CSV table of C-alpha atoms (C1' of nucleotides) in Angstrom, one decimal:
chain,number,residue,atom,x,y,z
A,1098,MET,CA,95.3,61.1,93.4
A,1099,SER,CA,98.4,59.7,95.0
A,1100,ALA,CA,100.6,56.7,94.5
A,1101,PRO,CA,100.7,54.1,97.2
A,1102,ASP,CA,103.3,54.0,99.9
A,1103,THR,CA,106.0,52.9,97.5
A,1104,LEU,CA,109.0,55.0,96.6
A,1105,ARG,CA,108.0,57.9,94.5
A,1106,ASP,CA,110.7,60.5,95.2
A,1107,GLY,CA,114.4,60.1,95.9
A,1108,ASN,CA,114.3,60.6,99.6
A,1109,ALA,CA,112.3,59.1,102.3
A,1110,SER,CA,111.4,62.3,104.1
A,1111,THR,CA,109.4,63.6,101.1
A,1112,ARG,CA,107.8,60.3,100.7
A,1113,ILE,CA,106.7,60.2,104.3
A,1114,ALA,CA,105.6,63.8,104.3
A,1115,ASP,CA,103.4,63.1,101.2
A,1116,GLY,CA,102.0,59.9,102.7
A,1117,LEU,CA,101.2,61.5,106.0
A,1118,ARG,CA,99.7,64.5,104.4
A,1119,GLU,CA,97.4,62.4,102.3
A,1120,ALA,CA,96.5,60.3,105.3
A,1121,ILE,CA,95.5,63.4,107.2
A,1122,LEU,CA,93.5,64.8,104.3
A,1123,ARG,CA,91.7,61.4,103.9
A,1124,GLY,CA,90.7,61.8,107.5
A,1125,GLU,CA,92.7,58.8,108.7
A,1126,TYR,CA,94.1,61.1,111.4
A,1127,LEU,CA,91.8,63.6,113.1
A,1128,PRO,CA,92.7,67.1,114.4
A,1129,GLY,CA,94.2,66.7,117.9
A,1130,ASP,CA,95.5,63.1,117.3
A,1131,ARG,CA,98.9,62.4,118.7
A,1132,ILE,CA,101.5,61.4,116.2
A,1133,ILE,CA,104.3,59.1,117.4
A,1134,GLN,CA,107.5,59.2,115.4
A,1135,GLU,CA,108.1,55.5,115.8
A,1136,ASP,CA,104.7,54.6,114.4
A,1137,LEU,CA,105.4,56.5,111.2
A,1138,SER,CA,108.8,54.8,110.9
A,1139,ALA,CA,107.0,51.5,111.1
A,1140,ARG,CA,104.3,52.5,108.7
A,1141,TYR,CA,106.4,54.0,106.0
A,1142,GLY,CA,109.6,52.1,106.7
A,1143,GLY,CA,112.9,53.6,107.6
A,1144,SER,CA,114.2,55.2,110.8
A,1145,ARG,CA,112.9,58.2,112.7
A,1146,ILE,CA,115.3,60.6,111.0
A,1147,PRO,CA,113.3,61.1,107.8
A,1148,VAL,CA,110.1,61.0,109.8
A,1149,ARG,CA,111.3,64.0,111.8
A,1150,GLU,CA,112.1,65.9,108.7
A,1151,ALA,CA,108.7,65.1,107.3
A,1152,LEU,CA,107.1,66.4,110.5
A,1153,ARG,CA,109.0,69.6,110.1
A,1154,GLN,CA,107.7,70.0,106.6
A,1155,LEU,CA,104.1,69.3,107.6
A,1156,GLU,CA,104.4,71.7,110.5
A,1157,SER,CA,105.3,74.5,108.1
A,1158,ASP,CA,102.4,73.3,106.0
A,1159,GLY,CA,100.2,73.9,109.0
A,1160,LEU,CA,99.0,70.3,109.2
A,1161,VAL,CA,101.0,69.3,112.2
A,1162,ARG,CA,101.8,71.0,115.5
A,1163,LEU,CA,105.2,70.3,117.1
A,1164,VAL,CA,106.1,70.9,120.7
A,1165,ALA,CA,109.7,70.6,121.6
A,1166,ASN,CA,110.7,67.5,123.6
A,1167,THR,CA,107.0,66.6,123.8
A,1168,GLY,CA,105.5,65.5,120.6
A,1169,ALA,CA,103.5,66.1,117.5
A,1170,TRP,CA,99.8,66.4,117.0
A,1171,VAL,CA,97.6,66.8,113.9
A,1172,ALA,CA,96.8,70.5,113.8
A,1173,SER,CA,93.4,71.6,115.0
A,1174,LEU,CA,91.7,74.9,114.3
A,1175,SER,CA,89.4,77.0,116.5
A,1176,MET,CA,86.4,78.5,114.7
A,1177,ALA,CA,88.0,81.9,114.6
A,1178,GLU,CA,91.1,80.4,113.0
A,1179,CYS,CA,89.1,78.5,110.4
A,1180,SER,CA,87.2,81.7,109.6
A,1181,GLU,CA,90.5,83.5,109.1
A,1182,VAL,CA,91.6,80.9,106.6
A,1183,TYR,CA,88.3,81.3,104.7
A,1184,GLN,CA,88.6,85.1,104.6
A,1185,THR,CA,92.1,84.7,103.4
A,1186,ARG,CA,90.9,82.3,100.7
A,1187,GLU,CA,88.2,84.8,99.8
A,1188,ARG,CA,90.9,87.3,98.8
A,1189,LEU,CA,93.4,84.9,97.3
A,1190,GLU,CA,91.5,82.5,95.2
A,1191,PRO,CA,89.8,85.0,92.9
A,1192,LEU,CA,93.3,86.3,92.1
A,1193,LEU,CA,94.5,82.8,91.3
A,1194,LEU,CA,91.4,82.2,89.3
A,1195,ARG,CA,92.0,85.3,87.2
A,1196,PHE,CA,95.6,84.3,86.5
A,1197,SER,CA,94.5,80.8,85.5
A,1198,ALA,CA,91.4,81.8,83.6
A,1199,GLU,CA,93.5,83.7,81.1
A,1200,HIS,CA,94.9,80.3,79.9
A,1201,LEU,CA,91.8,78.1,80.1
A,1202,THR,CA,91.4,75.7,77.3
A,1203,THR,CA,88.1,74.4,75.9
A,1204,GLU,CA,89.0,70.9,77.2
A,1205,THR,CA,89.4,72.3,80.7
A,1206,LEU,CA,86.1,74.1,80.5
A,1207,ALA,CA,84.4,70.8,79.4
A,1208,THR,CA,86.0,69.1,82.3
A,1209,LEU,CA,84.8,71.7,84.7
A,1210,ASP,CA,81.3,71.4,83.4
A,1211,ARG,CA,81.4,67.6,83.7
A,1212,LEU,CA,82.8,67.8,87.3
A,1213,ALA,CA,80.1,70.3,88.3
A,1214,HIS,CA,77.4,67.9,87.1
A,1215,GLN,CA,79.1,64.8,88.6
A,1216,MET,CA,79.1,66.5,92.0
A,1217,GLU,CA,75.3,66.7,92.0
A,1218,ASP,CA,75.2,62.9,91.9
A,1219,ALA,CA,78.0,62.3,94.4
A,1220,PRO,CA,76.8,59.4,96.5
A,1221,GLY,CA,78.8,60.1,99.7
A,1222,VAL,CA,80.7,62.7,101.6
A,1223,GLU,CA,84.1,61.5,100.4
A,1224,GLU,CA,83.1,61.6,96.7
A,1225,PHE,CA,81.6,65.0,97.2
A,1226,LEU,CA,84.7,66.4,98.9
A,1227,GLU,CA,87.0,64.9,96.3
A,1228,LEU,CA,85.0,66.2,93.3
A,1229,ASP,CA,84.7,69.7,94.9
A,1230,ARG,CA,88.5,69.8,95.3
A,1231,ARG,CA,89.1,68.6,91.8
A,1232,PHE,CA,86.6,71.1,90.4
A,1233,HIS,CA,88.2,74.1,92.0
A,1234,PHE,CA,91.8,73.1,91.4
A,1235,ALA,CA,90.9,72.4,87.8
A,1236,THR,CA,90.0,76.1,87.5
A,1237,TYR,CA,93.4,77.0,88.9
A,1238,ASP,CA,95.6,74.6,87.2
A,1239,SER,CA,96.0,76.4,83.9
A,1240,PHE,CA,98.5,78.8,85.3
A,1241,HIS,CA,101.7,77.5,86.8
A,1242,THR,CA,102.3,79.5,89.9
A,1243,HIS,CA,105.2,79.7,92.2
A,1244,THR,CA,103.6,81.1,95.3
A,1245,LEU,CA,99.9,81.4,94.9
A,1246,GLY,CA,99.0,77.9,93.9
A,1247,PRO,CA,100.9,76.2,96.7
A,1248,LEU,CA,99.5,78.8,99.1
A,1249,VAL,CA,95.9,78.1,98.2
A,1250,THR,CA,96.6,74.3,98.4
A,1251,ARG,CA,97.9,74.8,101.9
A,1252,LEU,CA,94.8,76.7,102.9
A,1253,TRP,CA,92.5,74.0,101.5
A,1254,ASN,CA,94.5,71.4,103.3
A,1255,THR,CA,94.4,72.9,106.8
A,1256,THR,CA,90.7,73.3,106.6
A,1257,GLN,CA,89.9,69.9,105.0
A,1258,PRO,CA,88.9,68.1,108.2
A,1259,TYR,CA,86.4,70.8,109.0
A,1260,ARG,CA,84.9,70.7,105.5
A,1261,ARG,CA,84.6,67.0,105.9
A,1262,ALA,CA,82.9,67.3,109.4
A,1263,TYR,CA,80.5,69.9,108.1
A,1264,THR,CA,79.6,68.0,105.0
A,1265,THR,CA,79.0,64.9,107.0
A,1266,LEU,CA,76.9,66.8,109.5
A,1267,VAL,CA,74.5,68.5,107.1
A,1268,GLY,CA,74.3,65.6,104.7
A,1269,SER,CA,73.1,66.5,101.2
A,1270,ARG,CA,70.7,69.2,102.5
A,1271,ASN,CA,71.1,72.7,101.1
A,1272,ARG,CA,73.6,71.6,98.5
A,1273,ARG,CA,71.5,73.2,95.7
A,1274,ILE,CA,72.9,76.7,96.1
A,1275,PHE,CA,76.4,75.2,96.2
A,1276,HIS,CA,76.0,73.5,92.8
A,1277,ASP,CA,74.3,76.5,91.4
A,1278,GLU,CA,77.4,78.6,92.3
A,1279,HIS,CA,79.6,76.1,90.5
A,1280,HIS,CA,77.5,76.2,87.4
A,1281,MET,CA,77.5,80.0,87.5
A,1282,LEU,CA,81.2,80.0,87.8
A,1283,VAL,CA,81.6,77.7,84.7
A,1284,THR,CA,79.2,79.9,82.8
A,1285,ALA,CA,81.2,83.0,83.6
A,1286,LEU,CA,84.4,81.3,82.6
A,1287,TYR,CA,82.7,80.2,79.3
A,1288,ASP,CA,81.8,83.8,78.7
A,1289,GLY,CA,85.3,85.0,79.5
A,1290,ASP,CA,83.8,87.3,82.1
A,1291,LEU,CA,86.7,87.2,84.6
A,1292,GLU,CA,85.3,90.0,86.8
A,1293,LEU,CA,82.1,88.1,87.3
A,1294,ALA,CA,83.9,84.8,87.8
A,1295,GLU,CA,86.1,86.4,90.6
A,1296,GLN,CA,83.0,87.7,92.3
A,1297,ILE,CA,81.1,84.5,92.2
A,1298,LEU,CA,84.1,82.6,93.6
A,1299,ALA,CA,84.5,85.2,96.4
A,1300,LEU,CA,80.8,84.8,97.3
A,1301,HIS,CA,81.0,81.1,97.1
A,1302,ILE,CA,83.9,81.0,99.6
A,1303,ARG,CA,82.2,83.6,101.8
A,1304,ARG,CA,78.9,81.7,101.9
A,1305,THR,CA,80.6,78.5,102.8
A,1306,ARG,CA,82.4,80.3,105.7
A,1307,LEU,CA,79.1,81.7,107.0
A,1308,HIS,CA,77.6,78.2,106.9
A,1309,LEU,CA,80.6,76.8,108.8
A,1310,GLU,CA,80.3,79.5,111.4
A,1311,ARG,CA,76.8,78.2,112.2
A,1312,HIS,CA,78.4,75.1,113.7
A,1313,PRO,CA,80.9,76.0,116.4
A,1314,GLU,CA,80.6,72.5,117.8
A,1315,LEU,CA,82.8,71.3,114.9
A,1316,PHE,CA,85.9,73.2,116.0
A,1317,ASP,CA,88.5,73.1,118.7
A,1318,PRO,CA,86.9,75.1,121.5
A,1319,THR,CA,90.2,76.5,122.9
A,1320,THR,CA,92.8,78.5,121.0
A,1321,PRO,CA,95.9,76.5,121.7
A,1322,PRO,CA,98.7,78.5,123.2
A,1323,HIS,CA,101.5,78.9,120.6
B,1486,MET,CA,115.0,91.8,116.6
B,1487,SER,CA,116.6,88.4,117.3
B,1488,ALA,CA,118.9,87.0,120.0
B,1489,PRO,CA,122.4,85.9,119.1
B,1490,ASP,CA,123.3,82.4,118.2
B,1491,THR,CA,122.9,81.2,121.7
B,1492,LEU,CA,120.2,78.8,122.8
B,1493,ARG,CA,116.8,80.3,122.7
B,1494,ASP,CA,114.5,77.4,122.2
B,1495,GLY,CA,114.5,73.9,123.4
B,1496,ASN,CA,115.8,72.2,120.3
B,1497,ALA,CA,118.6,72.9,117.9
B,1498,SER,CA,116.7,72.7,114.7
B,1499,THR,CA,114.5,75.6,115.6
B,1500,ARG,CA,117.5,77.6,116.7
B,1501,ILE,CA,119.4,76.8,113.5
B,1502,ALA,CA,116.4,77.6,111.3
B,1503,ASP,CA,115.9,80.9,113.1
B,1504,GLY,CA,119.6,81.8,112.8
B,1505,LEU,CA,119.8,80.9,109.2
B,1506,ARG,CA,116.6,82.7,108.4
B,1507,GLU,CA,117.9,85.9,110.0
B,1508,ALA,CA,121.2,85.5,108.2
B,1509,ILE,CA,119.5,85.2,104.8
B,1510,LEU,CA,117.3,88.2,105.6
B,1511,ARG,CA,120.3,90.2,106.7
B,1512,GLY,CA,121.7,89.5,103.2
B,1513,GLU,CA,124.6,87.4,104.6
B,1514,TYR,CA,123.6,84.7,102.1
B,1515,LEU,CA,122.5,85.7,98.6
B,1516,PRO,CA,119.9,84.1,96.4
B,1517,GLY,CA,121.5,81.2,94.6
B,1518,ASP,CA,124.2,80.6,97.2
B,1519,ARG,CA,125.0,77.0,98.0
B,1520,ILE,CA,124.4,75.9,101.5
B,1521,ILE,CA,126.6,73.1,102.9
B,1522,GLN,CA,125.1,71.2,105.8
B,1523,GLU,CA,128.5,70.8,107.5
B,1524,ASP,CA,129.1,74.5,107.4
B,1525,LEU,CA,125.9,75.2,109.3
B,1526,SER,CA,126.8,72.5,111.8
B,1527,ALA,CA,130.1,74.2,112.5
B,1528,ARG,CA,128.5,77.7,112.6
B,1529,TYR,CA,125.6,76.9,114.9
B,1530,GLY,CA,127.1,73.9,116.7
B,1531,GLY,CA,125.7,70.4,116.8
B,1532,SER,CA,125.6,67.7,114.2
B,1533,ARG,CA,124.0,67.7,110.7
B,1534,ILE,CA,120.8,66.1,111.9
B,1535,PRO,CA,119.2,69.3,113.3
B,1536,VAL,CA,120.7,71.2,110.4
B,1537,ARG,CA,118.8,69.0,108.0
B,1538,GLU,CA,115.5,69.6,109.9
B,1539,ALA,CA,116.1,73.3,109.8
B,1540,LEU,CA,116.6,73.2,106.1
B,1541,ARG,CA,113.3,71.4,105.6
B,1542,GLN,CA,111.6,74.1,107.6
B,1543,LEU,CA,113.2,76.9,105.6
B,1544,GLU,CA,112.3,75.1,102.4
B,1545,SER,CA,108.7,75.1,103.4
B,1546,ASP,CA,109.1,78.8,104.2
B,1547,GLY,CA,110.3,79.4,100.7
B,1548,LEU,CA,113.8,80.6,101.7
B,1549,VAL,CA,115.7,77.6,100.7
B,1550,ARG,CA,115.6,75.2,97.8
B,1551,LEU,CA,116.4,71.6,98.3
B,1552,VAL,CA,117.3,69.1,95.7
B,1553,ALA,CA,117.4,65.4,96.7
B,1554,ASN,CA,120.8,63.9,97.0
B,1555,THR,CA,122.3,67.1,95.7
B,1556,GLY,CA,122.1,70.0,98.1
B,1557,ALA,CA,120.5,73.2,99.3
B,1558,TRP,CA,120.6,76.7,97.9
B,1559,VAL,CA,119.2,80.0,99.0
B,1560,ALA,CA,116.0,80.4,97.1
B,1561,SER,CA,116.0,82.8,94.2
B,1562,LEU,CA,113.1,84.3,92.4
B,1563,SER,CA,112.5,85.2,88.8
B,1564,MET,CA,110.9,88.6,88.1
B,1565,ALA,CA,107.6,86.9,87.4
B,1566,GLU,CA,107.7,85.0,90.6
B,1567,CYS,CA,108.5,88.1,92.6
B,1568,SER,CA,105.7,89.9,90.9
B,1569,GLU,CA,103.4,87.1,91.9
B,1570,VAL,CA,104.4,87.5,95.5
B,1571,TYR,CA,103.7,91.2,95.3
B,1572,GLN,CA,100.3,90.7,93.7
B,1573,THR,CA,99.5,88.2,96.4
B,1574,ARG,CA,100.5,90.7,99.1
B,1575,GLU,CA,98.4,93.3,97.4
B,1576,ARG,CA,95.3,91.2,98.2
B,1577,LEU,CA,96.4,89.9,101.6
B,1578,GLU,CA,97.9,92.8,103.4
B,1579,PRO,CA,94.9,95.1,103.2
B,1580,LEU,CA,92.8,92.3,104.8
B,1581,LEU,CA,95.3,91.9,107.6
B,1582,LEU,CA,95.5,95.7,108.0
B,1583,ARG,CA,91.7,95.7,108.4
B,1584,PHE,CA,91.8,93.0,111.1
B,1585,SER,CA,94.5,94.7,112.9
B,1586,ALA,CA,93.3,98.3,112.6
B,1587,GLU,CA,90.2,97.5,114.6
B,1588,HIS,CA,92.4,97.0,117.6
B,1589,LEU,CA,94.9,99.8,117.1
B,1590,THR,CA,95.8,101.8,120.2
B,1591,THR,CA,96.8,105.4,120.4
B,1592,GLU,CA,100.3,104.3,121.4
B,1593,THR,CA,100.7,102.2,118.3
B,1594,LEU,CA,99.5,105.1,116.2
B,1595,ALA,CA,102.1,107.3,117.7
B,1596,THR,CA,104.8,104.7,117.1
B,1597,LEU,CA,103.7,104.5,113.4
B,1598,ASP,CA,103.9,108.2,113.0
B,1599,ARG,CA,107.4,108.2,114.6
B,1600,LEU,CA,108.6,105.3,112.4
B,1601,ALA,CA,107.2,107.0,109.2
B,1602,HIS,CA,109.2,110.1,110.1
B,1603,GLN,CA,112.3,108.2,111.1
B,1604,MET,CA,112.4,106.5,107.8
B,1605,GLU,CA,112.8,109.8,106.0
B,1606,ASP,CA,116.1,110.2,107.7
B,1607,ALA,CA,117.3,106.7,107.4
B,1608,PRO,CA,121.0,107.0,106.6
B,1609,GLY,CA,121.5,103.7,104.7
B,1610,VAL,CA,119.8,100.9,102.9
B,1611,GLU,CA,119.8,98.6,105.9
B,1612,GLU,CA,118.2,101.1,108.2
B,1613,PHE,CA,115.6,102.0,105.6
B,1614,LEU,CA,114.7,98.3,105.0
B,1615,GLU,CA,114.5,97.7,108.8
B,1616,LEU,CA,112.3,100.7,109.5
B,1617,ASP,CA,110.0,99.9,106.6
B,1618,ARG,CA,109.5,96.4,107.8
B,1619,ARG,CA,108.9,97.6,111.4
B,1620,PHE,CA,106.5,100.2,110.2
B,1621,HIS,CA,104.3,97.8,108.2
B,1622,PHE,CA,104.4,95.1,110.8
B,1623,ALA,CA,103.5,97.6,113.5
B,1624,THR,CA,100.3,98.2,111.5
B,1625,TYR,CA,99.6,94.5,111.6
B,1626,ASP,CA,100.6,93.5,115.1
B,1627,SER,CA,97.5,94.6,116.9
B,1628,PHE,CA,95.7,91.5,115.8
B,1629,HIS,CA,97.0,88.1,116.7
B,1630,THR,CA,96.5,86.0,113.7
B,1631,HIS,CA,96.9,82.3,113.2
B,1632,THR,CA,97.3,82.2,109.4
B,1633,LEU,CA,97.4,85.6,107.8
B,1634,GLY,CA,100.2,87.1,109.9
B,1635,PRO,CA,102.7,84.3,109.4
B,1636,LEU,CA,101.7,84.2,105.7
B,1637,VAL,CA,102.4,87.8,105.2
B,1638,THR,CA,105.7,87.5,107.1
B,1639,ARG,CA,106.6,84.7,104.7
B,1640,LEU,CA,105.9,86.7,101.7
B,1641,TRP,CA,108.0,89.6,103.0
B,1642,ASN,CA,110.8,87.2,103.7
B,1643,THR,CA,111.0,85.6,100.3
B,1644,THR,CA,111.2,88.9,98.6
B,1645,GLN,CA,113.6,90.6,101.0
B,1646,PRO,CA,116.8,90.1,99.0
B,1647,TYR,CA,115.2,91.9,96.0
B,1648,ARG,CA,113.9,94.7,98.1
B,1649,ARG,CA,117.4,95.2,99.3
B,1650,ALA,CA,118.9,95.0,95.8
B,1651,TYR,CA,116.4,97.5,94.5
B,1652,THR,CA,116.8,99.9,97.4
B,1653,THR,CA,120.6,99.7,97.0
B,1654,LEU,CA,120.3,100.3,93.3
B,1655,VAL,CA,118.1,103.3,93.2
B,1656,GLY,CA,119.6,104.9,96.3
B,1657,SER,CA,117.5,107.5,98.0
B,1658,ARG,CA,116.0,108.8,94.7
B,1659,ASN,CA,112.2,108.8,94.4
B,1660,ARG,CA,111.6,107.9,98.0
B,1661,ARG,CA,109.3,110.9,98.4
B,1662,ILE,CA,106.2,109.2,97.2
B,1663,PHE,CA,107.1,106.2,99.3
B,1664,HIS,CA,107.1,108.3,102.5
B,1665,ASP,CA,104.0,110.2,101.4
B,1666,GLU,CA,102.1,106.9,101.1
B,1667,HIS,CA,103.2,105.9,104.6
B,1668,HIS,CA,102.0,109.2,106.0
B,1669,MET,CA,98.7,108.9,104.2
B,1670,LEU,CA,98.3,105.5,105.7
B,1671,VAL,CA,98.9,106.8,109.2
B,1672,THR,CA,96.4,109.6,108.6
B,1673,ALA,CA,93.8,107.2,107.4
B,1674,LEU,CA,94.3,105.0,110.4
B,1675,TYR,CA,94.1,108.1,112.7
B,1676,ASP,CA,90.8,108.9,111.1
B,1677,GLY,CA,89.6,105.3,111.4
B,1678,ASP,CA,88.9,105.2,107.7
B,1679,LEU,CA,89.7,101.5,107.1
B,1680,GLU,CA,88.4,101.5,103.6
B,1681,LEU,CA,90.8,104.2,102.6
B,1682,ALA,CA,93.7,102.6,104.6
B,1683,GLU,CA,93.2,99.4,102.7
B,1684,GLN,CA,93.2,101.2,99.4
B,1685,ILE,CA,96.4,103.2,100.2
B,1686,LEU,CA,98.1,100.0,101.3
B,1687,ALA,CA,97.1,98.2,98.1
B,1688,LEU,CA,98.4,101.0,96.0
B,1689,HIS,CA,101.6,101.2,98.0
B,1690,ILE,CA,102.3,97.6,97.3
B,1691,ARG,CA,101.3,97.8,93.7
B,1692,ARG,CA,103.5,100.8,93.0
B,1693,THR,CA,106.4,99.1,94.6
B,1694,ARG,CA,105.9,96.1,92.4
B,1695,LEU,CA,105.7,98.2,89.3
B,1696,HIS,CA,109.0,99.9,90.2
B,1697,LEU,CA,110.6,96.6,90.8
B,1698,GLU,CA,109.4,95.4,87.4
B,1699,ARG,CA,111.5,98.1,85.8
B,1700,HIS,CA,114.6,96.3,86.9
B,1701,PRO,CA,114.6,92.8,85.5
B,1702,GLU,CA,118.4,92.7,85.9
B,1703,LEU,CA,117.9,92.2,89.7
B,1704,PHE,CA,116.2,88.8,89.3
B,1705,ASP,CA,117.1,85.3,88.4
B,1706,PRO,CA,116.9,85.2,84.6
B,1707,THR,CA,115.7,81.6,84.4
B,1708,THR,CA,112.7,80.1,86.0
B,1709,PRO,CA,114.3,77.2,87.9
B,1710,PRO,CA,112.8,73.8,87.0
B,1711,HIS,CA,110.9,72.6,90.0
C,128,DC,C1',90.0,63.4,150.0
C,129,DT,C1',93.3,66.5,147.7
C,130,DA,C1',97.8,68.2,146.5
C,131,DC,C1',102.3,67.4,145.6
C,132,DA,C1',106.8,64.9,145.0
C,133,DC,C1',108.9,61.4,142.7
C,134,DC,C1',110.1,57.6,139.9
C,135,DA,C1',109.6,54.3,135.8
C,136,DG,C1',108.5,54.0,131.2
C,137,DA,C1',107.8,56.1,126.9
C,138,DT,C1',109.1,59.4,123.6
C,139,DT,C1',111.8,62.8,121.6
C,140,DG,C1',116.5,65.0,120.5
C,141,DT,C1',121.2,64.4,118.8
C,142,DA,C1',125.8,62.3,117.7
C,143,DT,C1',128.4,59.1,115.2
C,144,DC,C1',129.1,56.0,111.7
C,145,DC,C1',128.3,54.1,107.2
C,146,DA,C1',126.0,53.9,102.6
C,147,DA,C1',124.3,56.2,98.5
C,148,DT,C1',124.6,59.7,95.3
C,149,DG,C1',126.3,63.5,92.8
C,150,DT,C1',130.2,66.5,91.2
C,151,DC,C1',134.2,67.6,89.0
C,152,DA,C1',138.7,67.1,87.2
C,153,DC,C1',141.4,64.3,84.4
C,154,DG,C1',142.4,61.8,80.4
C,155,DA,C1',141.5,59.4,76.1
C,156,DA,C1',139.3,59.2,71.6
C,157,DA,C1',137.0,61.5,67.7
D,729,DT,C1',139.7,71.5,70.3
D,730,DT,C1',135.7,69.2,71.8
D,731,DT,C1',133.2,65.4,73.7
D,732,DC,C1',132.6,61.6,76.3
D,733,DG,C1',133.8,58.2,79.8
D,734,DT,C1',135.8,57.3,84.3
D,735,DG,C1',137.2,57.5,88.9
D,736,DA,C1',138.4,60.0,93.2
D,737,DC,C1',136.4,63.2,96.2
D,738,DA,C1',132.8,65.9,98.4
D,739,DT,C1',128.4,65.9,100.1
D,740,DT,C1',124.0,64.3,101.2
D,741,DG,C1',120.8,60.4,103.1
D,742,DG,C1',119.8,57.2,106.6
D,743,DA,C1',120.4,53.7,110.6
D,744,DT,C1',121.7,52.7,115.0
D,745,DA,C1',122.8,54.0,119.6
D,746,DC,C1',122.5,56.8,123.4
D,747,DA,C1',121.3,61.1,126.1
D,748,DA,C1',117.7,64.3,127.5
D,749,DT,C1',113.1,65.3,128.5
D,750,DC,C1',108.4,64.7,129.3
D,751,DT,C1',104.2,62.0,130.9
D,752,DG,C1',101.5,59.5,133.9
D,753,DG,C1',100.9,56.7,137.7
D,754,DT,C1',102.0,55.7,142.5
D,755,DG,C1',102.6,56.8,147.1
D,756,DT,C1',102.9,60.0,150.8
D,757,DA,C1',102.0,64.1,153.5
D,758,DG,C1',98.7,67.5,154.7
DNA sequence: CTACACCAGATTGTATCCAATGTCACGAAA
DNA sequence: TTTCGTGACATTGGATACAATCTGGTGTAG
């Protein structure tokens, strides 16, 4: 999904921010991990100046927590905070889906169907997560948004570590209903029934949240003081 | 609402970001205005390093647009983009209202009622905008949120210049329905009817959007390439 | 044994300097 | 007159160096 650590944009801060974001999403850094500026300088090249700009960016993205004169940590969520993100998604993503579905092409629909089936055979956690993300974002990509798209991406990103932990924990048990919901969503989109598609998506997100809430042990026990 | 330009947080970047954010919200900078790093250094003190970090922060907040090796501008919205923000708010704020309303105190309700009445006598545009913001955020403040509150603040911030322009343009005409909606909201909260409160709020935001959409001349005519 | 003060090392925050890049005005050619 | 190239200037991007601050361990007093 992303180029290697070579130059890809004009400036170093963007490159570092992108690289670190991907690393966090890949699970290379875990919630609560300390981030040392110098380490990032060494890893991505360059001095600490662009590293610091990158950290500011990621802080606004909700992936990093900065404390003045003290340091940076990979953001962690309490269960209540994670639930909040999911409830937010439950309201936002159906809207984005509606915007996007109005411009869906036949090719995209075919892709969605293919992804939904591929997921059923996903061998491991990483493949499953990756395909799930690609599936949902494929339903959103047909509408170029200014606000909503980036917002939803952000919400996915901040909760990614917990989705990974949950998926790892429960293995491939109980995934049937998950796949069924995906197929139902594809069918509703085929039929052009946007109202139904919105409802299925909302329920899909809601059910996932309720499942996550059964595993408080995955989350940061304390709400950090901010 | 904010301290003057003196130190308020440990580091300069946060101070500069806060100062510039407030300045943009006050309308001191207009959408499309060029921002020169050196000017901010001079204005807020310090070198350009913390200024650049502040600009990255505000870029992630959607208030500033950065182009590599070229410069920074105060973000501007096309009408479609502004509408998108309002449609997003229409889905998000009722949820936040619901969360918050569960913890509303009698004092807060009294404050809301007072603010709603004060707004009717607001002498100028700035007072009106300020009171409107304080009213709505007072309905949200009873619930300490991790994601939703900051998100809503962000959406308010990015559209603030256009609310100001619209309010200035139409003067105090047609404000009656606006005030009525506020009073209806207060009443619904008094009655503890959250369902009704959510609906009133959604309609309030929706109607505002439709009014804004009658004035395309307020917005950036071109969707900037990003 | 615990609590606290203090100091050394580690890490972050910022200023200055220089390099890289883009902008804009000017002038020459079509 | 318009278009295109060119070069000086303005502005941004980044590296190094240093100052400020925090952390964690050690030793001392209670």
